PDB file of C-alpha atoms in Angstrom:
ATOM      1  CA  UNK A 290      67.019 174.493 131.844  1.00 33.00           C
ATOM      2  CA  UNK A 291      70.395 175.575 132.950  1.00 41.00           C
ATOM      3  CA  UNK A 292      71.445 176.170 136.704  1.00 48.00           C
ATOM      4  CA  UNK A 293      72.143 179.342 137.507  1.00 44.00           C
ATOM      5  CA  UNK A 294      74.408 178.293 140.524  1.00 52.00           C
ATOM      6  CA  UNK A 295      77.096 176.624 138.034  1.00 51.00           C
ATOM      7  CA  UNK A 296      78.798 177.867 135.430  1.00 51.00           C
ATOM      8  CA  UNK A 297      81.075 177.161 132.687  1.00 48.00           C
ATOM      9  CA  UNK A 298      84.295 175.281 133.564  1.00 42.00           C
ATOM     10  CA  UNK A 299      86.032 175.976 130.428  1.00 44.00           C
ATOM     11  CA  UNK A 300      85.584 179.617 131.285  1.00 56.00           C
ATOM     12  CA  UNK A 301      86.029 179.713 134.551  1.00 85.00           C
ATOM     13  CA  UNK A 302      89.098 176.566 135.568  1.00 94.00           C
ATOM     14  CA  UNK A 303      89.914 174.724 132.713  1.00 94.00           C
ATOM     15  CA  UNK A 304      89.486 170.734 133.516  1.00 96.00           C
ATOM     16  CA  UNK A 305      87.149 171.466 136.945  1.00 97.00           C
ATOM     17  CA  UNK A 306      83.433 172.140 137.263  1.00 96.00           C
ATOM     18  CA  UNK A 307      82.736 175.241 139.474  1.00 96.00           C
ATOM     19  CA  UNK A 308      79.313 175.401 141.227  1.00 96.00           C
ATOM     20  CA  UNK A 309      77.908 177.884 143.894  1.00 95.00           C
ATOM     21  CA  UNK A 310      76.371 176.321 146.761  1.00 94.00           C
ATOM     22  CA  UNK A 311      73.422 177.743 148.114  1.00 95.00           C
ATOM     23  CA  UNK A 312      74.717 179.366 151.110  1.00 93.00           C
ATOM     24  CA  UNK A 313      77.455 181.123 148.884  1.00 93.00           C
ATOM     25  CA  UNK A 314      80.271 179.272 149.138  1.00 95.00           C
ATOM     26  CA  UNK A 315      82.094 178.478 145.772  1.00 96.00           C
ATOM     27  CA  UNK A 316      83.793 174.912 145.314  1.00 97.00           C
ATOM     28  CA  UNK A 317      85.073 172.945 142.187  1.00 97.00           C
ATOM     29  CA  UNK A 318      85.055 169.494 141.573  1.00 97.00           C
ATOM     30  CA  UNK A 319      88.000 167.885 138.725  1.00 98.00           C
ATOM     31  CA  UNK A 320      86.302 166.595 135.936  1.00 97.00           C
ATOM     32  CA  UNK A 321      88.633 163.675 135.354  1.00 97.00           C
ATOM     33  CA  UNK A 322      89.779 162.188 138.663  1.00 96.00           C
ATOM     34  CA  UNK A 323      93.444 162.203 140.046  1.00 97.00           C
ATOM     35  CA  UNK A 324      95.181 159.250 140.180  1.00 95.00           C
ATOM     36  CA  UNK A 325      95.370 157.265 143.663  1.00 95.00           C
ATOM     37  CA  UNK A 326      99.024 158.012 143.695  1.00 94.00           C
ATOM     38  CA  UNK A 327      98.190 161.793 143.396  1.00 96.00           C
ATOM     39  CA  UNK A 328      95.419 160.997 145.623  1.00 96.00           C
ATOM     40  CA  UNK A 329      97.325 159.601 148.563  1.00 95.00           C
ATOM     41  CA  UNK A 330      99.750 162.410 148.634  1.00 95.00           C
ATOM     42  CA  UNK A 331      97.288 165.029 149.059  1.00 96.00           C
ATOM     43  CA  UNK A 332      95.799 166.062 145.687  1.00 97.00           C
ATOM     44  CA  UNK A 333      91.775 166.468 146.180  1.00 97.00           C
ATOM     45  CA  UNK A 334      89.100 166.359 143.607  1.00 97.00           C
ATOM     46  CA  UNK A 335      86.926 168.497 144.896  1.00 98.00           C
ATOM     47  CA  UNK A 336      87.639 172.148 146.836  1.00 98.00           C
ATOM     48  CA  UNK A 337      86.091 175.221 147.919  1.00 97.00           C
ATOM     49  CA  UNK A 338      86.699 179.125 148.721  1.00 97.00           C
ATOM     50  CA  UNK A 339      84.879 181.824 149.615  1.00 96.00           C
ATOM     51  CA  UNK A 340      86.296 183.802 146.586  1.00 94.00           C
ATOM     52  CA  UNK A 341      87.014 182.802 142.753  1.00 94.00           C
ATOM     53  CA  UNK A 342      90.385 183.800 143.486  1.00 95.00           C
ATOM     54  CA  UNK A 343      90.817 181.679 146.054  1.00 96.00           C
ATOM     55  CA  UNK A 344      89.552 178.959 144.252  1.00 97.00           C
ATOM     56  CA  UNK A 345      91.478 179.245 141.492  1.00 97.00           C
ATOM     57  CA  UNK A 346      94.547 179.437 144.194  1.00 97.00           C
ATOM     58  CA  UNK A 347      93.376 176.009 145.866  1.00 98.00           C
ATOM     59  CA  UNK A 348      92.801 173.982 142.554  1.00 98.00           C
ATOM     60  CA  UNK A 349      96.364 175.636 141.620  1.00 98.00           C
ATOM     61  CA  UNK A 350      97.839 174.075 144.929  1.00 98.00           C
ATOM     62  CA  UNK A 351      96.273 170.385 144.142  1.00 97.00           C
ATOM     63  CA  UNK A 352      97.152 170.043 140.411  1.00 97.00           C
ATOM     64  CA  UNK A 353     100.962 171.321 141.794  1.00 97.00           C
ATOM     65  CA  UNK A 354     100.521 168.520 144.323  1.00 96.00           C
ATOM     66  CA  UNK A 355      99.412 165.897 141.416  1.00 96.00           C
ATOM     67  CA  UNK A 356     102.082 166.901 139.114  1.00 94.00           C
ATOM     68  CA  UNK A 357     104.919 165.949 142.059  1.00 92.00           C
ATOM     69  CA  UNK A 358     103.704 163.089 142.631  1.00 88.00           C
ATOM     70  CA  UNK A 359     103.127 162.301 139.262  1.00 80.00           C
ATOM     71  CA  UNK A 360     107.131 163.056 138.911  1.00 83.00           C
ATOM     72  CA  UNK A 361     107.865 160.573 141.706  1.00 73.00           C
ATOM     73  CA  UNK A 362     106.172 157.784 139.801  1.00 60.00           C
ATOM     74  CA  UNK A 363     107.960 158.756 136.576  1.00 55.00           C
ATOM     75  CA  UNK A 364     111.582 159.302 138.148  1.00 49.00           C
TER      76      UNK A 364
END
């Protein structure tokens, strides 16, 4: 049986599972984890919103966060 509360993060945010908690509150959690260079500058695994929107706008804001630091390690 499926949970209603979570749904399909290929739909949804590619690469992050999206659940709704019971109080209403959406978050998403990366499937694969960041790296602990992307992790020490700031990039988080897991987030919430109150909207999908929002969420979309806060995983947005810690893959751009992972990508620079991935850049510093490469440069």
């Amino acid at each position: 049986m499926e949970d209603a509360r979570t749904t399909n993060p290929k739909s949804t945010i590619p690469g992050w599972r999206v659940i709704l908690s019971d109080k209403g509150r959406l978050w998403a959690s990366r499937v694969l984890p960041f790296t602990d260079a992307e992790t020490d500058v700031g990039a988080d695994r897991t987030v919430d919103a109150d909207t999908l929107d929002e969420l979309r706008a806060e995983v947005d804001r810690h893959e751009a966060i992972a990508r620079e630091a991935a850049g510093r390690v490469t440069s």
